[in-house]
Short mmCIF file of C-alpha atoms and ligand atoms in Angstrom, two decimals:
data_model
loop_
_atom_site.label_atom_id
_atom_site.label_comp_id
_atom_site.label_asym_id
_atom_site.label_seq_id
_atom_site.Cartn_x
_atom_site.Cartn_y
_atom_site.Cartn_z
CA UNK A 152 -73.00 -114.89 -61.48
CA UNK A 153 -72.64 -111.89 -63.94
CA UNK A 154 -71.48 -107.82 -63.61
CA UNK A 155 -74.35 -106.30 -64.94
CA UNK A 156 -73.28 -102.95 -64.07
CA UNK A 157 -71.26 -100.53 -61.94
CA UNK A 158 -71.25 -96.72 -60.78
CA UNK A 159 -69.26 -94.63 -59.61
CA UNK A 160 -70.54 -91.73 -56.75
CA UNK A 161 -68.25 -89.28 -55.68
CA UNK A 162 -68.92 -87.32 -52.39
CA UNK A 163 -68.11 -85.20 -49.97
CA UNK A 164 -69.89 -85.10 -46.12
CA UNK A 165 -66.76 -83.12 -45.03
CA UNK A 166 -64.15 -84.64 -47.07
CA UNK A 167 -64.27 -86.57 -50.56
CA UNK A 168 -64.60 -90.07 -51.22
CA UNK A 169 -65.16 -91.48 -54.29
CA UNK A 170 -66.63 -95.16 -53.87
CA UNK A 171 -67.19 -97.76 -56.46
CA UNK A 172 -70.44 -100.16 -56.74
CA UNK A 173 -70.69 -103.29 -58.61
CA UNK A 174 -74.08 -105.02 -59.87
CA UNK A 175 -74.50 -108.80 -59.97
CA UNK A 176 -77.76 -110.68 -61.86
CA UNK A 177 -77.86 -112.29 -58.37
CA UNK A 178 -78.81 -108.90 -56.67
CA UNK A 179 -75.35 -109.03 -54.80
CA UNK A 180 -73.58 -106.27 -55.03
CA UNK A 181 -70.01 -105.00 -53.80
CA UNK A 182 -68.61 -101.72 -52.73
CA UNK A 183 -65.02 -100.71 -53.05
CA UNK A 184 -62.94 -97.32 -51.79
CA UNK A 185 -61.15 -95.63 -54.72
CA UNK A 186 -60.70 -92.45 -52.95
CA UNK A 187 -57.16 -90.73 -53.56
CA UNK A 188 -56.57 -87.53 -51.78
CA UNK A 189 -56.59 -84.53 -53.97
CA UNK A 190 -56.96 -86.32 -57.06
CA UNK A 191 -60.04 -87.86 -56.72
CA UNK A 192 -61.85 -87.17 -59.64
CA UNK A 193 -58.63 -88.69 -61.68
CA UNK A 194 -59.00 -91.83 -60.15
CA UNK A 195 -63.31 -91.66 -60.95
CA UNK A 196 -62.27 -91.12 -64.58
CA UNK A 197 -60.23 -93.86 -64.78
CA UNK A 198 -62.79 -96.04 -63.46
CA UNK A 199 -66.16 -94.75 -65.46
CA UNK A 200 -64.07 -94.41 -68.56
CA UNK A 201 -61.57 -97.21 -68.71
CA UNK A 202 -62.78 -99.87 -66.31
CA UNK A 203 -66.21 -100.07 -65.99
CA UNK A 204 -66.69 -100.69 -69.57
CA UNK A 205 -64.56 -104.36 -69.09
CA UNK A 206 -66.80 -105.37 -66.19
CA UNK A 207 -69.87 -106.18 -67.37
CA UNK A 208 -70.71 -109.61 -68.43
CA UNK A 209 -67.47 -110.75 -65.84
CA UNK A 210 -68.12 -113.34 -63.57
CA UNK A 211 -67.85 -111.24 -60.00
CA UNK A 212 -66.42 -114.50 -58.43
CA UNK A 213 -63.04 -114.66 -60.58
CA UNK A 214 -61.44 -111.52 -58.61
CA UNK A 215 -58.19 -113.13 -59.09
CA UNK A 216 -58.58 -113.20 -62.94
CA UNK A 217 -60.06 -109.54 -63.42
CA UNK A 218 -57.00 -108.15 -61.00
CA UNK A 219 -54.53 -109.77 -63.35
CA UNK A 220 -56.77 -107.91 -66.15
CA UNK A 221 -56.72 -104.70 -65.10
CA UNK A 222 -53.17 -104.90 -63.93
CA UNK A 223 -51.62 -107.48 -66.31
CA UNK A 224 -53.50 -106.54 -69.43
CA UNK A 225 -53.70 -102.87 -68.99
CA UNK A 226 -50.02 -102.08 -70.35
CA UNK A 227 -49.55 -98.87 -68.40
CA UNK A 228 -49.08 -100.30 -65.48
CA UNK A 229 -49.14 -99.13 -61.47
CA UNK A 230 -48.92 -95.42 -60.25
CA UNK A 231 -51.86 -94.44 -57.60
CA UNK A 232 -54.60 -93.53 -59.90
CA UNK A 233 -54.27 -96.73 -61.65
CA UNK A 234 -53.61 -98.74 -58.43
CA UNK A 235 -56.33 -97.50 -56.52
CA UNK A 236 -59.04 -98.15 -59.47
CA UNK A 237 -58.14 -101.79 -59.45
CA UNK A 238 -58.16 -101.63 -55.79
CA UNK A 239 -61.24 -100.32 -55.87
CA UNK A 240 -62.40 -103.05 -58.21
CA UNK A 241 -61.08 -106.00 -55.87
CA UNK A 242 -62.69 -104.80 -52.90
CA UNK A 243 -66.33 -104.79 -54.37
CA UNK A 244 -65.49 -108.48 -55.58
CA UNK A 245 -64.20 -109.80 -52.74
CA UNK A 246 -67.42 -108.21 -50.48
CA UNK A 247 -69.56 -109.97 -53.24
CA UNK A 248 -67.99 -113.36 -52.97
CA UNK A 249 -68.07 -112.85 -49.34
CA UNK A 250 -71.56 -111.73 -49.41
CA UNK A 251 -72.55 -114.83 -52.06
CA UNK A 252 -70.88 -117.16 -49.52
CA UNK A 253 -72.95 -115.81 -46.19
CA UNK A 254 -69.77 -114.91 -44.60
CA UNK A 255 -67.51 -112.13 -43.09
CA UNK A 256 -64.55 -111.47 -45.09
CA UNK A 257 -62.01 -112.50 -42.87
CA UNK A 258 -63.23 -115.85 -43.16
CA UNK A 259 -62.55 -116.20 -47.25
CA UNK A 260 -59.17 -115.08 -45.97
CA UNK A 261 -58.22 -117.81 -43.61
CA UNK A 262 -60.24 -116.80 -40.53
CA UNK A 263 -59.41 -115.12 -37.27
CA UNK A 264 -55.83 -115.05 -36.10
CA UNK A 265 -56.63 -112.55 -33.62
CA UNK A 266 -59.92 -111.85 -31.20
CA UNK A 267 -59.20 -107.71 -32.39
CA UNK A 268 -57.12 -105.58 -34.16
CA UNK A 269 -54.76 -103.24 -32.00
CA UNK A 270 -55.36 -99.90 -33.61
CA UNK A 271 -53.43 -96.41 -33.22
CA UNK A 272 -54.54 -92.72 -32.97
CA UNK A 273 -52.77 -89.83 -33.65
CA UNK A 274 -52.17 -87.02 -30.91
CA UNK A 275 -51.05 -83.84 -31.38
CA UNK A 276 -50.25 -80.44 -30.39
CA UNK A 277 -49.05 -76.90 -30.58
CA UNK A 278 -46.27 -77.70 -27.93
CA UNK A 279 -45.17 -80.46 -25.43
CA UNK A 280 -47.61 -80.37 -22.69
CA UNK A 281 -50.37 -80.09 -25.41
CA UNK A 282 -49.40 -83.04 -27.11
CA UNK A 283 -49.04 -84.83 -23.93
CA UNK A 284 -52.32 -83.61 -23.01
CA UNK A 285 -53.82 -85.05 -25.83
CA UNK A 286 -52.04 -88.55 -25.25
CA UNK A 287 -53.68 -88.73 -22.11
CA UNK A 288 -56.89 -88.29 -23.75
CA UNK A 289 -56.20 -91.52 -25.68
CA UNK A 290 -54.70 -93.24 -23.31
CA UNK A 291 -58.01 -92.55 -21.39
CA UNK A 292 -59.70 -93.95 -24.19
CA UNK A 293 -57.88 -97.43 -23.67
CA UNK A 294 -55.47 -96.87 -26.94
CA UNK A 295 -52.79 -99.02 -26.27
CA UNK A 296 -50.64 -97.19 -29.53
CA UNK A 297 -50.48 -93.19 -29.88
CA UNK A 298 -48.78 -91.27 -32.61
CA UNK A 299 -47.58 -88.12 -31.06
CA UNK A 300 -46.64 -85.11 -33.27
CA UNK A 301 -46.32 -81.39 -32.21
CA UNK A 302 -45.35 -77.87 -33.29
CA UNK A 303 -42.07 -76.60 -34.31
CA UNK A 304 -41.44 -73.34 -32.60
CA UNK A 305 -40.41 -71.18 -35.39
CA UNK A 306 -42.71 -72.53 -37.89
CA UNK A 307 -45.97 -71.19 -38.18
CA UNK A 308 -47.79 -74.61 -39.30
CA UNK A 309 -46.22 -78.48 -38.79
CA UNK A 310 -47.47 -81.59 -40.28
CA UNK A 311 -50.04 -83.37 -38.20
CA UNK A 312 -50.76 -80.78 -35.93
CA UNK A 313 -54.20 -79.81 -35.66
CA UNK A 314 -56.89 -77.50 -34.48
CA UNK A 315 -59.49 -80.11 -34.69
CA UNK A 316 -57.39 -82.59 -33.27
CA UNK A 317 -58.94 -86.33 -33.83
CA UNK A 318 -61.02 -85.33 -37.16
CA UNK A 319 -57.35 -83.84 -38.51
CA UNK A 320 -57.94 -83.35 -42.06
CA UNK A 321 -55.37 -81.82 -44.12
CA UNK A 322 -57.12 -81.44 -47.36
CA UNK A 323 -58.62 -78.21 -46.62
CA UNK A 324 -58.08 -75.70 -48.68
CA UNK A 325 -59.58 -74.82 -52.64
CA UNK A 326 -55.59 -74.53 -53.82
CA UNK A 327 -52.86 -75.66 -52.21
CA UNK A 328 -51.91 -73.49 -49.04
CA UNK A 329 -48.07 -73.83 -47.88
CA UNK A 330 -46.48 -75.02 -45.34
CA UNK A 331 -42.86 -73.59 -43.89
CA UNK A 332 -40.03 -76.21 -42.79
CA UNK A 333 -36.94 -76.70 -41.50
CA UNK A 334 -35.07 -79.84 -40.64
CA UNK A 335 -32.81 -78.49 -38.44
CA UNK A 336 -35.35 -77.00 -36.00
CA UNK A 337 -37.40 -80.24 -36.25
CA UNK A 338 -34.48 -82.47 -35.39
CA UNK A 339 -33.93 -80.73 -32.26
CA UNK A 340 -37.47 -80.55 -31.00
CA UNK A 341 -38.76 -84.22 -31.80
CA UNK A 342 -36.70 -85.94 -28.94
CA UNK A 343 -37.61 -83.41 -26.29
CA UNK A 344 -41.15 -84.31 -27.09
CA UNK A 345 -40.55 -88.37 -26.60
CA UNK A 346 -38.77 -87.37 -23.65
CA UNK A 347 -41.52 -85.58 -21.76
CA UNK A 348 -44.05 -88.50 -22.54
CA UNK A 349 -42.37 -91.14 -21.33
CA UNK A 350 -41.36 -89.37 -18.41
CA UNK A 351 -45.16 -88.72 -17.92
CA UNK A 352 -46.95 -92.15 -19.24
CA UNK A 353 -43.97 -94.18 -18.49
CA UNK A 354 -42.98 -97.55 -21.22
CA UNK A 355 -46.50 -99.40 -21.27
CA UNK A 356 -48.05 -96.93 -24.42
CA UNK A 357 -46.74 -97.55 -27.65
CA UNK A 358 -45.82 -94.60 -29.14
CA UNK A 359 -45.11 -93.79 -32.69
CA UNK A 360 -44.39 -91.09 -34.62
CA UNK A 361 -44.00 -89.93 -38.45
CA UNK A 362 -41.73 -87.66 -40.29
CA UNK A 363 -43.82 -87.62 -43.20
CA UNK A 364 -40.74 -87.68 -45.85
CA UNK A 365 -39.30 -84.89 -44.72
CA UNK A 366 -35.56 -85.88 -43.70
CA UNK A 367 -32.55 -87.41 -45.69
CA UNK A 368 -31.35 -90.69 -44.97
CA UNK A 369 -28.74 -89.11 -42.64
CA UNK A 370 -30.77 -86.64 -40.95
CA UNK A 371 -32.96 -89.59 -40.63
CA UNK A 372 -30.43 -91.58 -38.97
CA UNK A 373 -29.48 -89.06 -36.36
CA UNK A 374 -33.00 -89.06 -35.13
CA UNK A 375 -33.39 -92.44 -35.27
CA UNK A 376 -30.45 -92.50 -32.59
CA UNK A 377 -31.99 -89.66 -30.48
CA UNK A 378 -34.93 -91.76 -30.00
CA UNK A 379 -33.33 -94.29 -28.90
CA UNK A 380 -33.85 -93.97 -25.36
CA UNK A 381 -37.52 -93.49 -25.53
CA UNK A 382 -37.92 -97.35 -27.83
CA UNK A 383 -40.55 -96.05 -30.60
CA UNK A 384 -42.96 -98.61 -31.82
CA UNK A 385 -42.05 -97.15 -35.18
CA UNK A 386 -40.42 -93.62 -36.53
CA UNK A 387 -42.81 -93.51 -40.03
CA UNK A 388 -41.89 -92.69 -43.33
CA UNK A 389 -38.47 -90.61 -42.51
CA UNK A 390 -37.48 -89.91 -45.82
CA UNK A 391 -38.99 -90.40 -49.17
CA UNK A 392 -39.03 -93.87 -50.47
CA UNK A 393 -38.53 -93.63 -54.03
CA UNK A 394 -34.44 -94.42 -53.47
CA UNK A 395 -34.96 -97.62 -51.77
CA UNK A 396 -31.44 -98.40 -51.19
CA UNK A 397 -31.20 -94.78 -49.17
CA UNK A 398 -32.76 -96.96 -45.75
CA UNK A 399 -29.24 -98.72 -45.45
CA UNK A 400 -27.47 -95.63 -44.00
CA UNK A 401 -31.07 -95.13 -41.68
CA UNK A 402 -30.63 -98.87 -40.67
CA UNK A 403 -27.05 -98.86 -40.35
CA UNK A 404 -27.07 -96.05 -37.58
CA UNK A 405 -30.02 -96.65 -35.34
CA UNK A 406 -32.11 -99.32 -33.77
CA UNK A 407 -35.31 -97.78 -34.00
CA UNK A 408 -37.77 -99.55 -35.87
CA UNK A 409 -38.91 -97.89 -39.61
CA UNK A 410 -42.47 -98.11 -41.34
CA UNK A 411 -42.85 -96.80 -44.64
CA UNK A 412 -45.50 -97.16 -47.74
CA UNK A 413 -48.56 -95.57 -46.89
CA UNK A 414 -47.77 -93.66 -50.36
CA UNK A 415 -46.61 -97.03 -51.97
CA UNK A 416 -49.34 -98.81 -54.57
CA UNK A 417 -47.37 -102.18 -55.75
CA UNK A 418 -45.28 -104.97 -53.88
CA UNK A 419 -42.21 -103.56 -56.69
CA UNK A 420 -42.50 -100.21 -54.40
CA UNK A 421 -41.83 -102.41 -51.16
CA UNK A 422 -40.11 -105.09 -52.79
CA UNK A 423 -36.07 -104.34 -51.50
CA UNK A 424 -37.22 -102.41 -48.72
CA UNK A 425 -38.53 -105.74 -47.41
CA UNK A 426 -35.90 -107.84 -49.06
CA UNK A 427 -33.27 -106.53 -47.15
CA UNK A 428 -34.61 -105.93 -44.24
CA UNK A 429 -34.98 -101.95 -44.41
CA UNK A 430 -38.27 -101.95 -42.16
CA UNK A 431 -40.27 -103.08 -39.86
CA UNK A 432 -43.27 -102.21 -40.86
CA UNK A 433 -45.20 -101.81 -44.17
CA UNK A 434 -47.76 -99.65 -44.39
CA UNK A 435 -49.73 -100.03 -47.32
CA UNK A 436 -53.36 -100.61 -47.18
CA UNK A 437 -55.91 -101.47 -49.36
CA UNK A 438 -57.73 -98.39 -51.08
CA UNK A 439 -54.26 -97.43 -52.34
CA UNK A 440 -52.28 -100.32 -53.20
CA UNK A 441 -54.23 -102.84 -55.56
CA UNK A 442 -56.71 -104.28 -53.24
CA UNK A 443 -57.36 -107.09 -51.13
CA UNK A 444 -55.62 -109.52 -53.86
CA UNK A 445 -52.42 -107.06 -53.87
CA UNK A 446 -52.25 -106.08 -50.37
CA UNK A 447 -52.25 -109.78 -49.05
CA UNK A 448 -48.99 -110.79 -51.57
CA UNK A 449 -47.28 -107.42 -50.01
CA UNK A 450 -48.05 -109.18 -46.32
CA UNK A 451 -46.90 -112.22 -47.14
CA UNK A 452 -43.67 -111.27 -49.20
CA UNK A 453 -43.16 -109.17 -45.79
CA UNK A 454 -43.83 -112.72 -43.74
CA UNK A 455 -40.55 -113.95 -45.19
CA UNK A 456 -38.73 -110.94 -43.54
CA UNK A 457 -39.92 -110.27 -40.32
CA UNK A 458 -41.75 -107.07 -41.75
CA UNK A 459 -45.02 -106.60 -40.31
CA UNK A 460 -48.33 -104.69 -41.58
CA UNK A 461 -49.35 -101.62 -40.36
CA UNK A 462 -51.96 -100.36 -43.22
CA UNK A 463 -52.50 -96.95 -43.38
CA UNK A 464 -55.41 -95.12 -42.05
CA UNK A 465 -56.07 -91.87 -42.16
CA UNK A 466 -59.72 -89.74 -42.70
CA UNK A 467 -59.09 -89.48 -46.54
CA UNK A 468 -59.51 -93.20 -46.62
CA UNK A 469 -63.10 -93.87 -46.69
CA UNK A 470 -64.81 -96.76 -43.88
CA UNK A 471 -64.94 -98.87 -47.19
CA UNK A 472 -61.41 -99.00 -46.91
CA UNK A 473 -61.22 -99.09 -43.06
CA UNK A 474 -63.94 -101.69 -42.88
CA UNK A 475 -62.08 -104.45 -45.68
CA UNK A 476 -58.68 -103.30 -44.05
CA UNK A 477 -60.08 -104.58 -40.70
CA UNK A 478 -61.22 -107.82 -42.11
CA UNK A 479 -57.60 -108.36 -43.16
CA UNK A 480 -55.81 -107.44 -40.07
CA UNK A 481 -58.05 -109.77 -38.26
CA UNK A 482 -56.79 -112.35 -40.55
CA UNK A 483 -52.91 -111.44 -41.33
CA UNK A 484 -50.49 -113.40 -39.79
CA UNK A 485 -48.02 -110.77 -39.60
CA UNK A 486 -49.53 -108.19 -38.26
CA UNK A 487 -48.77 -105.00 -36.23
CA UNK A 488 -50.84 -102.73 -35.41
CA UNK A 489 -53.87 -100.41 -37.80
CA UNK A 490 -53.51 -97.08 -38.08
CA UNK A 491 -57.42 -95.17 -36.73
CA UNK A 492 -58.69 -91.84 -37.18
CA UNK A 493 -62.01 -90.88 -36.40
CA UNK A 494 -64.33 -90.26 -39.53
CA UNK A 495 -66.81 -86.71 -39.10
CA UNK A 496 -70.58 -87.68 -37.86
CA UNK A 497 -71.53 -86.69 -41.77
CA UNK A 498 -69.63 -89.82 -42.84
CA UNK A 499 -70.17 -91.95 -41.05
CA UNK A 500 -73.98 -91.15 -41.92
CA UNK A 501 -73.28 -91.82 -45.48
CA UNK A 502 -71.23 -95.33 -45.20
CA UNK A 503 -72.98 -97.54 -42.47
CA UNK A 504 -70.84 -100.01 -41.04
CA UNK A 505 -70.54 -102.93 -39.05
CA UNK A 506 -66.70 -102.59 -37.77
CA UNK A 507 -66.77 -101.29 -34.11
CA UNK A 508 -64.16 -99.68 -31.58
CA UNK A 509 -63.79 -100.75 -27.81
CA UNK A 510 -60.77 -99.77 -25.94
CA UNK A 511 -57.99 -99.38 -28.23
CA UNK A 512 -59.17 -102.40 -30.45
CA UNK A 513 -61.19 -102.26 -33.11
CA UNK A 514 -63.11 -105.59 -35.16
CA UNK A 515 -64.47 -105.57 -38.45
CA UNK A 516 -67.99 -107.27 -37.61
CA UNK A 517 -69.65 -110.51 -38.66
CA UNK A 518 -72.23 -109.58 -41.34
CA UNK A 519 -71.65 -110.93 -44.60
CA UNK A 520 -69.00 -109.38 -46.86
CA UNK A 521 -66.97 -106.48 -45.41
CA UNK A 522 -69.81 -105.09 -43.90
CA UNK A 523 -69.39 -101.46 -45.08
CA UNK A 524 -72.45 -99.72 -47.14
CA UNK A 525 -73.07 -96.50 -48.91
CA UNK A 526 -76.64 -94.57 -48.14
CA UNK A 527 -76.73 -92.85 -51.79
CA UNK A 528 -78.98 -90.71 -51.02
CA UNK A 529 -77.54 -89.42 -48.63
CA UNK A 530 -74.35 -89.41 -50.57
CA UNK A 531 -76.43 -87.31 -53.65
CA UNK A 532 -76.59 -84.25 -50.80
CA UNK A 533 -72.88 -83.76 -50.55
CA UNK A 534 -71.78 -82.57 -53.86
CA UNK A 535 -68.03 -83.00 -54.79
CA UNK A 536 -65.62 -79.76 -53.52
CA UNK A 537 -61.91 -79.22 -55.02
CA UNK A 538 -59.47 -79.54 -52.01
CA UNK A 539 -56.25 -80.12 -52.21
CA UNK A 540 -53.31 -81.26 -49.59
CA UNK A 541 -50.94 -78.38 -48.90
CA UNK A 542 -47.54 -78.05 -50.22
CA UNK A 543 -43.99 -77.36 -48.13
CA UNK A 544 -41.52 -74.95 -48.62
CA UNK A 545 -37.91 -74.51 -46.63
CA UNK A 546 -37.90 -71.11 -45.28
CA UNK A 547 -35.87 -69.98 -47.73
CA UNK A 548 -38.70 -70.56 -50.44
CA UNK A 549 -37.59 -73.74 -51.62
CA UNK A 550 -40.16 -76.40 -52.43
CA UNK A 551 -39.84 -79.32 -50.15
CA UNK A 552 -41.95 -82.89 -49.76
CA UNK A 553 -45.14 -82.07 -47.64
O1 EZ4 B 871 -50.91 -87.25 -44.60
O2 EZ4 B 871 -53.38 -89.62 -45.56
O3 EZ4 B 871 -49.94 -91.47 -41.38
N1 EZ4 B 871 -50.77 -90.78 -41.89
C1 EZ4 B 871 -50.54 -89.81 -42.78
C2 EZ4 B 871 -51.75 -89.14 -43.36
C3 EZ4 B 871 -51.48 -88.52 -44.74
C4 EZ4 B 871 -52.77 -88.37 -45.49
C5 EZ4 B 871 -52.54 -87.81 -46.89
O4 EZ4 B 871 -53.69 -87.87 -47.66
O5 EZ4 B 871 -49.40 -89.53 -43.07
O6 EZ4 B 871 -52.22 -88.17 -42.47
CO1 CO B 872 -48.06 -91.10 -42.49
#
């Protein structure tokens, strides 16, 4: 089997996604996610300029080889743009080989280790009884894990809160818009919040929640131990991860579990995070960090530690990515749970899919490959449109991490 060609379509039914399909001489061909929030059209680049030209004449079926190609050969190596190319890359071949072999994914992988893949969805509101509100709905819904997030009073906009509540979508805006933050009023309203829902759903829900870098490792700490009480599936991404060794103080001090990496896009992000036995979960999925190929050394190198996965899923990954990530939670030993959020009607008109959601669970399907598609011409009637994530600022004026 030979790449005889590949294309790249960006689009945008409500939000963009930038999707990469590969050509065989067989017919076969394979479709990969290489969407990166706000930077899409970086990541396209890389791929129509720099990539695509190696592919052609490559035998589809050596995915291993062509990883190590564009990883290994390429020099410059990892950083999101680059990482998410090549992940795009490995995704198309592995739904190829999949496809050329007549079976789902998760069976090139190693098969089933699960009947379904426990997934989470995020809650939120402008204040308690709205967010608790909203976990009801969920809960309703059969979710068995619920992130909850909700307003700060005395800050006019919070991360992950929402007017259209499950199709949240913070990449709205032409230029950056700010956000307002301050730790301080944050760390005293988070634990009132767990409070109030496990007074009102009781233990049974997992619930999660994420900081979204916005804390230092001792701020971090302290509301680790004021969560305590309320026994968090997971308190996400508390502080930026760039200073690795900054999780020993969070780990030191608190009990509650830690997932981080849904910004990470190589195992040598993860690697003493997991080593030492920082976390608990790891959250890199497969759009952003390297593929299929990449992602599964990640889960295993995690294995060793009693880390397990818990891939990252929000809207500005597109069902391509949603669709192969399912295929390897079905298959990963160690996992945890998969983060869900609901894609608009638009896209899910443009990528057909065979992954379906009953009662908290979700299951990639049994068609051959990873049994997402992309109706181009659909695609062709959504034109590309600049939007960017917003930024945060202390109140003070100070730029902060969003
Ligand atoms: O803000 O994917 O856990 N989920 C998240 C997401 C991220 C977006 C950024 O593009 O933190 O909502
Ligand atoms: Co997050």
């Amino acid at each position: 089997m030979k790449i005889v060609n590949a294309k790249v379509i960006v689009t945008s039914p409500d939000r963009n996604f930038v999707t990469l399909k590969i050509f065989t001489d067989e017919g076969v061909y394979g479709i990969g996610d290489a969407t990166l929030n706000g930077r899409e059209l970086a990541v396209a680049a890389y791929l129509q300029e720099h990539v695509i030209p190696c592919l052609t004449g490559k035998d589809p079926l050596q995915s291993e080889d062509i990883w190590q190609f564009l990883y290994r050969g390429a020099y410059w190596r990892r950083g999101p743009v680059t990482m998410s190319a090549i992940a795009a890359v490995d995704t198309a071949l592995w739904d190829i080989k999949a496809k050329a072999a007549g079976m789902p994914l998760y069976q090139l992988l190693g098969g089933k280790s699960r009947d379904s893949v426990m997934v989470y969805g995020h809650a939120n509101g402008r204040d308690i009884e709205e967010t608790a509100d909203e976990v009801a709905k969920y809960i309703e819904l059969g979710y068995r894990a619920i992130r909850a997030q909700r307003g700060i009073p005395g800050l006019g906009s919070t991360y992950g809160v929402s007017t259209d509540k499950m199709f949240y979508e913070p990449a709205d805006a032409e230029l950056p818009s700010e956000n307002s933050w301050s730790s301080e009023r944050y760390l005293d309203h988070v634990p009132v919040l767990f409070d109030r829902l496990r007074d009102r759903f009781g233990f049974e829900p997992h619930l999660l929640h994420d900081v979204h870098h916005r804390l230092t490792p001792i701020e971090a700490a302290r509301l680790g131990k004021s969560l305590e009480d309320y026994r968090l599936y997971w308190l996400e991404d508390a502080v930026t991860a760039e200073n690795q060794e900054g999780f020993r103080l969070i780990r030191q001090h608190t009990v509650t579990p830690l997932a981080v990496g849904e910004v990470f896009n190589t195992i040598w992000d993860c690697k003493q995070l997991i080593e030492e036995q920082l976390i608990d979960y790891i959250r890199t999925t497969v759009a952003h960090a390297g593929g299929i190929t990449h992602l599964r050394r990640i889960a295993d190198l995690a294995a060793l530690y009693h880390v397990r996965t818990g891939c990252h899923g929000a809207t500005d990954l597109s069902p391509v990515c949603m669709g192969a990530a399912l295929h390897f939670d079905l298959w990963v030993p160690n996992f945890g749970v998969q983060e869900y959020m609901l894609h608009s009607e638009k896209t899910e008109g443009v990528f057909p899919h065979a992954y379906s959601f009953d009662k908290g669970s979700m299951h990639p399907g049994d068609t051959p490959g990873h049994g997402v598609d992309i109706d181009e011409e659909l695609a062709a009637k959504y034109p590309y449109q600049r939007a960017y994530l917003p930024v945060n600022r202390l109140q003070d004026g100070t730029m902060w991490n969003w």
